[in-house]
One Martini backbone bead per residue (centre of mass of N, CA, C, O) as a GRO file, in nm:
protein
  229
    1MET     BB    1  12.244  11.394  10.361
    2SER     BB    2  12.132  11.092  10.518
    3ILE     BB    3  12.059  10.758  10.440
    4ALA     BB    4  11.799  10.799  10.608
    5ASP     BB    5  11.708  11.059  10.500
    6ASN     BB    6  11.656  10.943  10.188
    7LEU     BB    7  11.478  10.713  10.266
    8ARG     BB    8  11.230  10.914  10.395
    9GLN     BB    9  11.230  11.081  10.124
   10VAL     BB   10  11.117  10.826   9.937
   11GLN     BB   11  10.879  10.743  10.090
   12ARG     BB   12  10.711  10.981  10.058
   13ASP     BB   13  10.694  10.997   9.803
   14ILE     BB   14  10.558  10.732   9.760
   15ALA     BB   15  10.338  10.805   9.914
   16ASP     BB   16  10.229  11.051   9.752
   17CYS     BB   17  10.192  10.896   9.477
   18ALA     BB   18   9.976  10.672   9.614
   19ALA     BB   19   9.749  10.913   9.700
   20GLN     BB   20   9.693  11.025   9.391
   21CYS     BB   21   9.580  10.729   9.290
   22GLY     BB   22   9.467  10.542   9.517
   23ARG     BB   23   9.683  10.439   9.688
   24SER     BB   24   9.909  10.208   9.921
   25ALA     BB   25  10.230  10.230  10.015
   26SER     BB   26  10.217   9.933  10.084
   27ASP     BB   27  10.215   9.862   9.744
   28VAL     BB   28  10.528   9.933   9.766
   29ARG     BB   29  10.822   9.872   9.693
   30LEU     BB   30  11.143   9.900   9.791
   31LEU     BB   31  11.460   9.945   9.591
   32ALA     BB   32  11.760   9.914   9.664
   33VAL     BB   33  12.019  10.073   9.471
   34SER     BB   34  12.375   9.908   9.512
   35LYS     BB   35  12.566   9.997   9.276
   36THR     BB   36  12.887  10.074   9.397
   37LYS     BB   37  12.828  10.061   9.701
   38PRO     BB   38  12.953  10.056   9.970
   39LEU     BB   39  12.872   9.858  10.273
   40THR     BB   40  12.818  10.081  10.425
   41ASP     BB   41  12.597  10.195  10.314
   42LEU     BB   42  12.410   9.925  10.321
   43GLU     BB   43  12.452   9.961  10.656
   44SER     BB   44  12.272  10.209  10.656
   45ALA     BB   45  12.015  10.109  10.556
   46TYR     BB   46  11.947   9.922  10.733
   47ALA     BB   47  11.945  10.059  10.994
   48ALA     BB   48  11.667  10.218  10.844
   49GLY     BB   49  11.506   9.945  10.728
   50GLN     BB   50  11.644   9.829  10.458
   51ARG     BB   51  11.589   9.506  10.287
   52LEU     BB   52  11.606   9.598   9.945
   53PHE     BB   53  11.846   9.484   9.707
   54GLY     BB   54  12.010   9.598   9.395
   55GLU     BB   55  12.206   9.451   9.148
   56ASN     BB   56  12.444   9.448   8.830
   57TYR     BB   57  12.678   9.291   8.969
   58VAL     BB   58  12.779   8.989   9.034
   59GLN     BB   59  13.013   8.995   9.192
   60GLU     BB   60  12.949   9.201   9.363
   61ALA     BB   61  12.695   9.087   9.478
   62VAL     BB   62  12.846   8.840   9.605
   63GLU     BB   63  13.014   8.998   9.823
   64LYS     BB   64  12.790   9.090   9.977
   65TYR     BB   65  12.662   8.882  10.037
   66GLN     BB   66  12.889   8.758  10.222
   67ALA     BB   67  12.946   8.986  10.415
   68LEU     BB   68  12.593   8.981  10.494
   69SER     BB   69  12.492   8.703  10.600
   70HIS     BB   70  12.395   8.796  10.858
   71LEU     BB   71  12.188   8.962  10.740
   72SER     BB   72  11.909   8.741  10.657
   73ASP     BB   73  11.684   8.967  10.551
   74ILE     BB   74  11.804   9.006  10.313
   75GLU     BB   75  11.720   9.106   9.964
   76TRP     BB   76  11.786   8.994   9.690
   77HIS     BB   77  11.849   9.142   9.382
   78PHE     BB   78  11.870   9.107   9.028
   79ILE     BB   79  11.929   9.385   8.737
   80GLY     BB   80  12.123   9.247   8.559
   81PRO     BB   81  12.283   9.115   8.327
   82ILE     BB   82  12.308   8.816   8.185
   83GLN     BB   83  12.540   8.564   8.206
   84SER     BB   84  12.621   8.237   8.174
   85ASN     BB   85  12.874   8.236   8.353
   86LYS     BB   86  12.703   8.370   8.575
   87SER     BB   87  12.441   8.205   8.672
   88ARG     BB   88  12.528   8.017   8.933
   89GLN     BB   89  12.590   8.253   9.127
   90ILE     BB   90  12.324   8.376   9.141
   91ALA     BB   91  12.120   8.086   9.203
   92GLU     BB   92  12.285   8.081   9.500
   93THR     BB   93  12.212   8.374   9.604
   94MET     BB   94  11.971   8.519   9.497
   95ASP     BB   95  11.601   8.595   9.514
   96TRP     BB   96  11.610   8.776   9.281
   97VAL     BB   97  11.522   8.811   8.933
   98HIS     BB   98  11.470   9.105   8.650
   99THR     BB   99  11.598   8.961   8.351
  100ILE     BB  100  11.413   8.755   8.222
  101ASP     BB  101  11.476   8.671   7.821
  102ARG     BB  102  11.595   8.382   7.821
  103GLU     BB  103  11.584   8.046   7.772
  104LYS     BB  104  11.871   7.964   7.867
  105ILE     BB  105  11.880   8.118   8.144
  106ALA     BB  106  11.647   8.006   8.290
  107ARG     BB  107  11.761   7.708   8.264
  108ARG     BB  108  12.011   7.768   8.446
  109LEU     BB  109  11.912   7.858   8.683
  110SER     BB  110  11.729   7.631   8.760
  111GLU     BB  111  11.916   7.390   8.761
  112GLN     BB  112  12.134   7.598   8.957
  113ARG     BB  113  11.957   7.588   9.189
  114PRO     BB  114  11.945   7.488   9.507
  115ILE     BB  115  11.779   7.252   9.684
  116GLU     BB  116  11.768   7.442   9.970
  117LEU     BB  117  11.606   7.618   9.792
  118PRO     BB  118  11.403   7.833   9.702
  119PRO     BB  119  11.262   7.946   9.466
  120LEU     BB  120  11.344   8.172   9.229
  121ASN     BB  121  11.256   8.494   9.167
  122VAL     BB  122  11.064   8.609   8.870
  123LEU     BB  123  11.115   8.801   8.586
  124ILE     BB  124  11.022   8.982   8.300
  125GLN     BB  125  11.191   9.132   8.041
  126VAL     BB  126  11.055   9.434   7.884
  127ASN     BB  127  11.056   9.618   7.589
  128ILE     BB  128  10.860   9.898   7.543
  129SER     BB  129  11.026  10.076   7.346
  130GLY     BB  130  11.217   9.914   7.131
  131GLU     BB  131  11.528   9.930   7.230
  132ALA     BB  132  11.808   9.800   7.071
  133SER     BB  133  11.988   9.841   7.369
  134LYS     BB  134  11.753   9.661   7.505
  135SER     BB  135  11.633   9.429   7.717
  136GLY     BB  136  11.413   9.215   7.607
  137ILE     BB  137  11.115   9.145   7.545
  138ALA     BB  138  10.830   9.139   7.386
  139LEU     BB  139  10.520   9.112   7.423
  140SER     BB  140  10.447   8.899   7.206
  141ASP     BB  141  10.642   8.669   7.399
  142LEU     BB  142  10.509   8.617   7.657
  143GLU     BB  143  10.370   8.351   7.653
  144GLU     BB  144  10.613   8.184   7.584
  145VAL     BB  145  10.785   8.264   7.845
  146VAL     BB  146  10.602   8.191   8.057
  147ALA     BB  147  10.568   7.897   7.965
  148LEU     BB  148  10.863   7.852   8.079
  149VAL     BB  149  10.902   7.914   8.330
  150LYS     BB  150  10.653   7.738   8.456
  151SER     BB  151  10.831   7.457   8.356
  152LEU     BB  152  11.068   7.563   8.590
  153PRO     BB  153  11.093   7.418   8.917
  154ASN     BB  154  11.315   7.653   9.010
  155LEU     BB  155  11.090   7.860   8.945
  156SER     BB  156  10.919   8.203   9.043
  157LEU     BB  157  10.654   8.369   8.919
  158ARG     BB  158  10.613   8.744   8.969
  159GLY     BB  159  10.649   8.909   8.666
  160LEU     BB  160  10.737   9.241   8.563
  161MET     BB  161  10.987   9.410   8.389
  162ALA     BB  162  11.100   9.793   8.337
  163ILE     BB  163  11.306  10.010   8.123
  164PRO     BB  164  11.249  10.270   7.953
  165ALA     BB  165  11.240  10.560   7.758
  166PRO     BB  166  11.304  10.861   7.833
  167GLN     BB  167  11.072  11.073   7.997
  168THR     BB  168  10.915  11.352   8.123
  169ASP     BB  169  10.651  11.326   8.081
  170MET     BB  170  10.392  11.163   8.203
  171ALA     BB  171  10.138  11.071   8.021
  172LEU     BB  172  10.390  10.916   7.812
  173GLN     BB  173  10.463  10.726   8.040
  174ARG     BB  174  10.199  10.594   8.060
  175GLU     BB  175  10.167  10.530   7.775
  176VAL     BB  176  10.401  10.294   7.804
  177TYR     BB  177  10.286  10.121   8.033
  178ALA     BB  178   9.998  10.007   7.988
  179PRO     BB  179  10.063   9.737   7.835
  180LEU     BB  180  10.215   9.625   8.091
  181GLN     BB  181   9.949   9.617   8.316
  182GLN     BB  182   9.791   9.443   8.091
  183ALA     BB  183   9.937   9.194   8.156
  184LEU     BB  184   9.948   9.152   8.409
  185LEU     BB  185   9.643   9.129   8.461
  186THR     BB  186   9.643   8.882   8.256
  187LEU     BB  187   9.819   8.685   8.466
  188GLN     BB  188   9.665   8.702   8.697
  189LYS     BB  189   9.413   8.541   8.623
  190ASN     BB  190   9.600   8.255   8.631
  191ASP     BB  191   9.818   8.393   8.878
  192PRO     BB  192   9.853   8.452   9.190
  193MET     BB  193  10.166   8.493   9.227
  194VAL     BB  194  10.154   8.727   9.016
  195ASP     BB  195  10.241   9.053   9.181
  196THR     BB  196  10.504   9.206   9.000
  197LEU     BB  197  10.579   9.535   8.901
  198SER     BB  198  10.883   9.667   8.772
  199ILE     BB  199  10.850  10.034   8.803
  200GLY     BB  200  11.042  10.282   8.845
  201MET     BB  201  11.220  10.605   8.906
  202SER     BB  202  11.258  10.887   8.977
  203GLY     BB  203  11.180  11.007   8.697
  204ASP     BB  204  10.889  10.777   8.709
  205LEU     BB  205  10.758  10.740   8.985
  206ALA     BB  206  10.431  10.849   8.952
  207ALA     BB  207  10.362  10.695   8.680
  208ALA     BB  208  10.429  10.381   8.821
  209ILE     BB  209  10.200  10.402   9.038
  210ALA     BB  210   9.965  10.489   8.842
  211SER     BB  211  10.059  10.174   8.654
  212GLY     BB  212  10.110   9.956   8.920
  213SER     BB  213  10.334   9.956   9.089
  214THR     BB  214  10.524   9.743   9.318
  215MET     BB  215  10.832   9.819   9.225
  216VAL     BB  216  11.118  10.030   9.303
  217ARG     BB  217  11.419  10.190   9.158
  218VAL     BB  218  11.652  10.325   9.392
  219GLY     BB  219  11.968  10.518   9.441
  220THR     BB  220  12.042  10.814   9.450
  221ALA     BB  221  11.849  10.915   9.648
  222ILE     BB  222  12.012  10.759   9.844
  223PHE     BB  223  12.342  10.737   9.799
  224GLY     BB  224  12.396  10.864   9.540
  225ALA     BB  225  12.652  10.887   9.326
  226ARG     BB  226  12.768  10.736   9.130
  227GLN     BB  227  13.057  10.507   9.109
  228TYR     BB  228  13.320  10.489   8.942
  229THR     BB  229  13.608  10.261   8.778
   0.00000   0.00000   0.00000
């Protein structure tokens, strides 16, 4: 199947999952995870109507941003861990960052965001499964991190992101997501700009959408197996 065919199938899957829990498919945005994929794949996805692309590696993200700068309506999302010495490149090129979990990185991104660009849309990454190997803050620290991000002039807090431990049972997937969904609803009561819950990949799409996801991150189902170098 072509990338265009794959995209249509993923969009159908999203629509089916949304319908099953009484939501509209238009409430769930599809982020195409394009890390390690060649420019030709991104161009094929773009030609098929895809506009949101997610990258994990700074140098690769910047190279793709520059190569596709003529496609001005692409929305670039950085979804990987951030090293301090790479924050400027992210601040200067990306539209969204999903992985805010440290004060130092948040401050650097705000300070390094070019004045001619709009504030950088950011999500706070929450470690909802408590895995030592995963990045993200504990939910108990969320209030403090929210206050920090809101104090930074060149960042716009848009919501929360999480990558839970793999789990195949939908009921257990939803159980893990429930506290995060509630945390987002609490944030939204005080800030109408908070509108994004970035959860859900191929393995837990239905549970994530049933748990209020507004952005799902899908790579392999669109582009095929990841290429390692």
